[in-house]
mmCIF file of C-alpha atoms in Angstrom:
data_model
loop_
_atom_site.group_PDB
_atom_site.id
_atom_site.type_symbol
_atom_site.label_atom_id
_atom_site.label_comp_id
_atom_site.label_asym_id
_atom_site.label_seq_id
_atom_site.Cartn_x
_atom_site.Cartn_y
_atom_site.Cartn_z
ATOM 1 C CA UNK A 29 139.665 93.219 114.023
ATOM 2 C CA UNK A 30 136.935 95.754 113.632
ATOM 3 C CA UNK A 31 135.369 97.105 116.809
ATOM 4 C CA UNK A 32 132.748 99.604 117.887
ATOM 5 C CA UNK A 33 133.003 101.415 121.221
ATOM 6 C CA UNK A 34 130.187 103.060 123.106
ATOM 7 C CA UNK A 35 131.578 105.071 125.959
ATOM 8 C CA UNK A 36 128.644 105.166 128.323
ATOM 9 C CA UNK A 37 127.021 102.021 129.605
ATOM 10 C CA UNK A 38 124.154 103.794 131.365
ATOM 11 C CA UNK A 39 122.970 107.384 131.037
ATOM 12 C CA UNK A 40 120.307 108.912 133.265
ATOM 13 C CA UNK A 41 118.679 112.218 132.283
ATOM 14 C CA UNK A 42 115.682 114.257 133.258
ATOM 15 C CA UNK A 43 113.048 115.088 130.676
ATOM 16 C CA UNK A 44 113.958 118.031 128.416
ATOM 17 C CA UNK A 45 117.684 117.499 128.959
ATOM 18 C CA UNK A 46 119.929 117.241 125.933
ATOM 19 C CA UNK A 47 121.411 113.909 124.947
ATOM 20 C CA UNK A 48 124.652 112.889 123.346
ATOM 21 C CA UNK A 49 125.734 109.245 123.168
ATOM 22 C CA UNK A 50 129.228 108.520 121.978
ATOM 23 C CA UNK A 51 130.237 105.950 119.376
ATOM 24 C CA UNK A 52 133.687 105.309 117.938
ATOM 25 C CA UNK A 53 134.806 102.651 115.500
ATOM 26 C CA UNK A 54 138.195 101.249 114.757
ATOM 27 C CA UNK A 55 138.492 100.757 111.020
ATOM 28 C CA UNK A 56 139.633 102.853 108.133
ATOM 29 C CA UNK A 57 138.043 102.696 104.751
ATOM 30 C CA UNK A 58 134.491 103.253 103.683
ATOM 31 C CA UNK A 59 131.906 102.551 106.341
ATOM 32 C CA UNK A 60 128.165 102.679 106.697
ATOM 33 C CA UNK A 61 126.996 103.691 110.159
ATOM 34 C CA UNK A 62 123.828 102.981 112.075
ATOM 35 C CA UNK A 63 122.079 103.574 115.358
ATOM 36 C CA UNK A 64 119.591 100.981 116.512
ATOM 37 C CA UNK A 65 117.209 101.317 119.452
ATOM 38 C CA UNK A 66 115.498 98.745 121.633
ATOM 39 C CA UNK A 67 112.556 100.031 123.651
ATOM 40 C CA UNK A 68 111.546 98.003 126.721
ATOM 41 C CA UNK A 69 109.874 94.772 125.670
ATOM 42 C CA UNK A 70 110.329 95.462 121.972
ATOM 43 C CA UNK A 71 112.650 94.292 119.234
ATOM 44 C CA UNK A 72 115.698 96.127 117.955
ATOM 45 C CA UNK A 73 114.834 98.673 115.300
ATOM 46 C CA UNK A 74 116.741 101.075 113.106
ATOM 47 C CA UNK A 75 116.865 104.646 114.394
ATOM 48 C CA UNK A 76 119.017 106.246 111.707
ATOM 49 C CA UNK A 77 121.727 105.509 109.172
ATOM 50 C CA UNK A 78 124.615 107.153 107.360
ATOM 51 C CA UNK A 79 125.869 105.962 103.995
ATOM 52 C CA UNK A 80 127.387 109.044 102.352
ATOM 53 C CA UNK A 81 126.832 112.743 101.760
ATOM 54 C CA UNK A 82 125.817 115.161 104.511
ATOM 55 C CA UNK A 83 127.547 113.930 107.683
ATOM 56 C CA UNK A 84 124.637 115.132 109.809
ATOM 57 C CA UNK A 85 121.804 112.663 109.482
ATOM 58 C CA UNK A 86 118.352 112.833 110.966
ATOM 59 C CA UNK A 87 116.338 109.888 112.151
ATOM 60 C CA UNK A 88 113.000 109.207 113.714
ATOM 61 C CA UNK A 89 111.667 110.892 116.850
ATOM 62 C CA UNK A 90 113.946 113.931 116.637
ATOM 63 C CA UNK A 91 117.233 112.032 116.842
ATOM 64 C CA UNK A 92 120.235 113.000 114.776
ATOM 65 C CA UNK A 93 123.804 111.787 114.453
ATOM 66 C CA UNK A 94 126.973 113.351 113.122
ATOM 67 C CA UNK A 95 129.666 111.418 111.288
ATOM 68 C CA UNK A 96 133.132 112.845 111.934
ATOM 69 C CA UNK A 97 135.491 110.865 109.759
ATOM 70 C CA UNK A 98 138.683 112.285 111.267
ATOM 71 C CA UNK A 99 137.567 111.150 114.713
ATOM 72 C CA UNK A 100 136.069 107.833 113.597
ATOM 73 C CA UNK A 101 132.943 108.862 115.478
ATOM 74 C CA UNK A 102 129.195 108.769 114.952
ATOM 75 C CA UNK A 103 127.608 110.325 118.010
ATOM 76 C CA UNK A 104 123.873 110.303 118.572
ATOM 77 C CA UNK A 105 122.135 113.477 119.741
ATOM 78 C CA UNK A 106 118.738 114.774 120.706
ATOM 79 C CA UNK A 107 118.141 118.334 121.939
ATOM 80 C CA UNK A 108 115.360 117.466 124.397
ATOM 81 C CA UNK A 109 114.672 113.929 125.575
ATOM 82 C CA UNK A 110 111.312 112.556 126.606
ATOM 83 C CA UNK A 111 110.389 109.830 129.052
ATOM 84 C CA UNK A 112 109.459 107.654 126.058
ATOM 85 C CA UNK A 113 113.084 107.750 124.867
ATOM 86 C CA UNK A 114 114.003 105.368 127.667
ATOM 87 C CA UNK A 115 115.602 102.482 125.799
ATOM 88 C CA UNK A 116 118.877 100.823 124.941
ATOM 89 C CA UNK A 117 120.799 102.354 122.058
ATOM 90 C CA UNK A 118 123.277 100.461 119.892
ATOM 91 C CA UNK A 119 125.759 101.898 117.450
ATOM 92 C CA UNK A 120 126.662 99.629 114.527
ATOM 93 C CA UNK A 121 129.173 99.820 111.707
ATOM 94 C CA UNK A 122 129.622 97.916 108.492
ATOM 95 C CA UNK A 123 132.803 98.095 106.443
ATOM 96 C CA UNK A 124 132.298 98.438 102.723
ATOM 97 C CA UNK A 125 135.206 96.712 101.012
ATOM 98 C CA UNK A 126 135.699 96.346 97.271
ATOM 99 C CA UNK A 127 132.046 97.058 96.699
ATOM 100 C CA UNK A 128 130.829 94.329 99.014
ATOM 101 C CA UNK A 129 129.680 94.756 102.569
ATOM 102 C CA UNK A 130 131.336 93.006 105.450
ATOM 103 C CA UNK A 131 129.777 92.020 108.703
ATOM 104 C CA UNK A 132 127.663 94.519 110.695
ATOM 105 C CA UNK A 133 129.364 95.004 114.052
ATOM 106 C CA UNK A 134 127.487 96.356 117.065
ATOM 107 C CA UNK A 135 128.722 98.269 120.060
ATOM 108 C CA UNK A 136 127.889 97.080 123.556
ATOM 109 C CA UNK A 137 124.973 99.464 123.909
ATOM 110 C CA UNK A 138 124.014 102.404 126.121
ATOM 111 C CA UNK A 139 121.010 102.162 128.388
ATOM 112 C CA UNK A 140 119.240 105.538 128.512
ATOM 113 C CA UNK A 141 116.864 106.207 131.380
ATOM 114 C CA UNK A 142 114.820 109.390 131.231
ATOM 115 C CA UNK A 143 113.254 110.473 134.489
ATOM 116 C CA UNK A 144 109.829 112.150 134.280
ATOM 117 C CA UNK B 12 103.667 93.924 106.475
ATOM 118 C CA UNK B 13 104.539 91.121 108.863
ATOM 119 C CA UNK B 14 107.832 91.432 110.671
ATOM 120 C CA UNK B 15 110.449 88.824 111.443
ATOM 121 C CA UNK B 16 108.850 86.030 113.434
ATOM 122 C CA UNK B 17 110.786 83.915 115.893
ATOM 123 C CA UNK B 18 109.813 81.015 118.102
ATOM 124 C CA UNK B 19 109.868 80.066 120.843
ATOM 125 C CA UNK B 20 110.106 83.364 122.725
ATOM 126 C CA UNK B 21 111.388 81.629 125.830
ATOM 127 C CA UNK B 22 113.009 78.267 126.394
ATOM 128 C CA UNK B 23 114.325 76.702 129.586
ATOM 129 C CA UNK B 24 116.308 73.493 129.317
ATOM 130 C CA UNK B 25 118.817 71.540 131.318
ATOM 131 C CA UNK B 26 122.409 71.403 130.200
ATOM 132 C CA UNK B 27 123.281 68.762 127.635
ATOM 133 C CA UNK B 28 119.779 68.915 126.188
ATOM 134 C CA UNK B 29 119.194 69.984 122.572
ATOM 135 C CA UNK B 30 117.275 73.107 121.601
ATOM 136 C CA UNK B 31 116.114 74.597 118.320
ATOM 137 C CA UNK B 32 115.002 78.070 117.329
ATOM 138 C CA UNK B 33 112.959 78.960 114.287
ATOM 139 C CA UNK B 34 112.850 82.148 112.262
ATOM 140 C CA UNK B 35 110.603 83.377 109.474
ATOM 141 C CA UNK B 36 112.066 86.492 107.818
ATOM 142 C CA UNK B 37 110.222 89.313 106.128
ATOM 143 C CA UNK B 38 108.889 88.233 102.761
ATOM 144 C CA UNK B 39 111.323 89.101 99.991
ATOM 145 C CA UNK B 40 114.332 89.538 102.279
ATOM 146 C CA UNK B 41 117.041 87.318 100.874
ATOM 147 C CA UNK B 42 119.571 87.924 103.651
ATOM 148 C CA UNK B 43 118.997 86.270 107.017
ATOM 149 C CA UNK B 44 121.100 86.596 110.160
ATOM 150 C CA UNK B 45 121.337 84.835 113.481
ATOM 151 C CA UNK B 46 122.805 86.926 116.291
ATOM 152 C CA UNK B 47 123.614 86.079 119.883
ATOM 153 C CA UNK B 48 123.040 88.727 122.547
ATOM 154 C CA UNK B 49 124.346 88.338 126.067
ATOM 155 C CA UNK B 50 123.094 90.540 128.878
ATOM 156 C CA UNK B 51 124.643 93.997 128.743
ATOM 157 C CA UNK B 52 126.253 93.426 125.373
ATOM 158 C CA UNK B 53 125.482 94.123 121.761
ATOM 159 C CA UNK B 54 124.402 91.479 119.278
ATOM 160 C CA UNK B 55 127.173 89.261 117.901
ATOM 161 C CA UNK B 56 126.800 87.596 114.535
ATOM 162 C CA UNK B 57 126.611 83.814 114.475
ATOM 163 C CA UNK B 58 125.752 83.221 110.831
ATOM 164 C CA UNK B 59 124.573 85.094 107.770
ATOM 165 C CA UNK B 60 122.707 83.615 104.834
ATOM 166 C CA UNK B 61 122.296 84.963 101.345
ATOM 167 C CA UNK B 62 119.291 83.003 100.141
ATOM 168 C CA UNK B 63 120.059 79.421 101.145
ATOM 169 C CA UNK B 64 123.843 79.839 101.228
ATOM 170 C CA UNK B 65 125.688 80.443 104.487
ATOM 171 C CA UNK B 66 128.135 83.197 103.440
ATOM 172 C CA UNK B 67 129.533 84.010 106.887
ATOM 173 C CA UNK B 68 129.569 81.378 109.615
ATOM 174 C CA UNK B 69 133.017 82.110 110.988
ATOM 175 C CA UNK B 70 131.687 82.826 114.482
ATOM 176 C CA UNK B 71 129.342 79.872 114.729
ATOM 177 C CA UNK B 72 130.661 77.279 117.250
ATOM 178 C CA UNK B 73 130.334 74.387 114.885
ATOM 179 C CA UNK B 74 130.975 71.692 117.462
ATOM 180 C CA UNK B 75 127.552 72.263 118.987
ATOM 181 C CA UNK B 76 125.726 74.819 116.868
ATOM 182 C CA UNK B 77 124.175 74.211 113.473
ATOM 183 C CA UNK B 78 121.882 76.185 111.248
ATOM 184 C CA UNK B 79 119.991 75.674 108.065
ATOM 185 C CA UNK B 80 117.910 77.739 105.713
ATOM 186 C CA UNK B 81 116.149 75.366 103.400
ATOM 187 C CA UNK B 82 114.571 76.898 100.303
ATOM 188 C CA UNK B 83 116.042 80.260 101.236
ATOM 189 C CA UNK B 84 113.172 81.341 103.472
ATOM 190 C CA UNK B 85 112.731 80.015 107.027
ATOM 191 C CA UNK B 86 115.739 79.161 109.119
ATOM 192 C CA UNK B 87 116.463 76.976 112.117
ATOM 193 C CA UNK B 88 119.294 77.341 114.609
ATOM 194 C CA UNK B 89 120.107 74.308 116.711
ATOM 195 C CA UNK B 90 122.287 73.772 119.748
ATOM 196 C CA UNK B 91 123.223 70.243 120.736
ATOM 197 C CA UNK B 92 124.173 69.749 123.475
ATOM 198 C CA UNK B 93 123.468 73.027 125.270
ATOM 199 C CA UNK B 94 125.895 74.333 127.891
ATOM 200 C CA UNK B 95 125.323 76.749 130.760
ATOM 201 C CA UNK B 96 127.164 79.478 128.871
ATOM 202 C CA UNK B 97 124.685 79.298 126.003
ATOM 203 C CA UNK B 98 122.084 81.145 128.078
ATOM 204 C CA UNK B 99 121.384 84.275 126.050
ATOM 205 C CA UNK B 100 118.949 85.835 123.623
ATOM 206 C CA UNK B 101 119.124 84.498 120.079
ATOM 207 C CA UNK B 102 118.089 87.112 117.556
ATOM 208 C CA UNK B 103 117.052 86.566 113.987
ATOM 209 C CA UNK B 104 117.132 89.415 111.494
ATOM 210 C CA UNK B 105 116.586 89.850 107.802
ATOM 211 C CA UNK B 106 117.429 92.433 105.197
ATOM 212 C CA UNK B 107 117.441 93.087 101.500
ATOM 213 C CA UNK B 108 120.750 92.177 99.898
ATOM 214 C CA UNK B 109 121.084 95.663 98.440
ATOM 215 C CA UNK B 110 120.636 97.297 101.859
ATOM 216 C CA UNK B 111 123.390 95.836 104.033
ATOM 217 C CA UNK B 112 123.229 97.005 107.603
ATOM 218 C CA UNK B 113 119.529 97.853 107.497
ATOM 219 C CA UNK B 114 118.348 94.915 109.507
ATOM 220 C CA UNK B 115 114.862 94.050 110.657
ATOM 221 C CA UNK B 116 114.958 92.073 113.875
ATOM 222 C CA UNK B 117 112.605 89.604 115.445
ATOM 223 C CA UNK B 118 111.767 89.739 119.124
ATOM 224 C CA UNK B 119 114.339 87.107 119.961
ATOM 225 C CA UNK B 120 114.353 83.735 121.677
ATOM 226 C CA UNK B 121 115.553 83.830 125.268
ATOM 227 C CA UNK B 122 117.346 80.636 126.255
ATOM 228 C CA UNK B 123 118.023 79.656 129.839
ATOM 229 C CA UNK B 124 120.214 76.610 130.407
ATOM 230 C CA UNK B 125 120.044 75.166 133.926
#
């Protein structure tokens, strides 16, 4: 069965610190990769996505993620976090099989707390 | 553009009672999803619709859960009877069929079963 692993359940950083959140997935084949974010009191929203091409993708608010196929990873990064980045971050993967997309599977999430 | 609308936002019921959640997706989005999210976990798919057809309901507990999407727009998720373990947030999302994985979520319906 497909699975998505997020290594850190809770990360606490001070403002201006660098961020890297880990994400690994368990399937071979063609995948589309996503990071979603849920700010306090708000709905889940897409942060960035990777379909193909340049493995380094940039999203909103200065976030970026790198797809490393050999490591089955899609880690999220930001050089300098802000207090407003406090949120829960979810990695998600969808397997593209025979031209059709399978189910989008989410990781368990990482709660990021940024201290002012 | 209006987002995905869900109601009610909060619901408290006693066990064995029925409950229903409603979702209105973004206009033009033909794919609709119901997800279950437990505290400290990621969303888990319950059912996915392409227009009015349920194309993936393998994880829907069919003994007590049911869903419908009449006319391929709004959807209702029902639980009857509810159990204590059903306490969770029920998320509705929609997407364009040609953009799988790019989901737009509603704010969720938080269910508490006493």
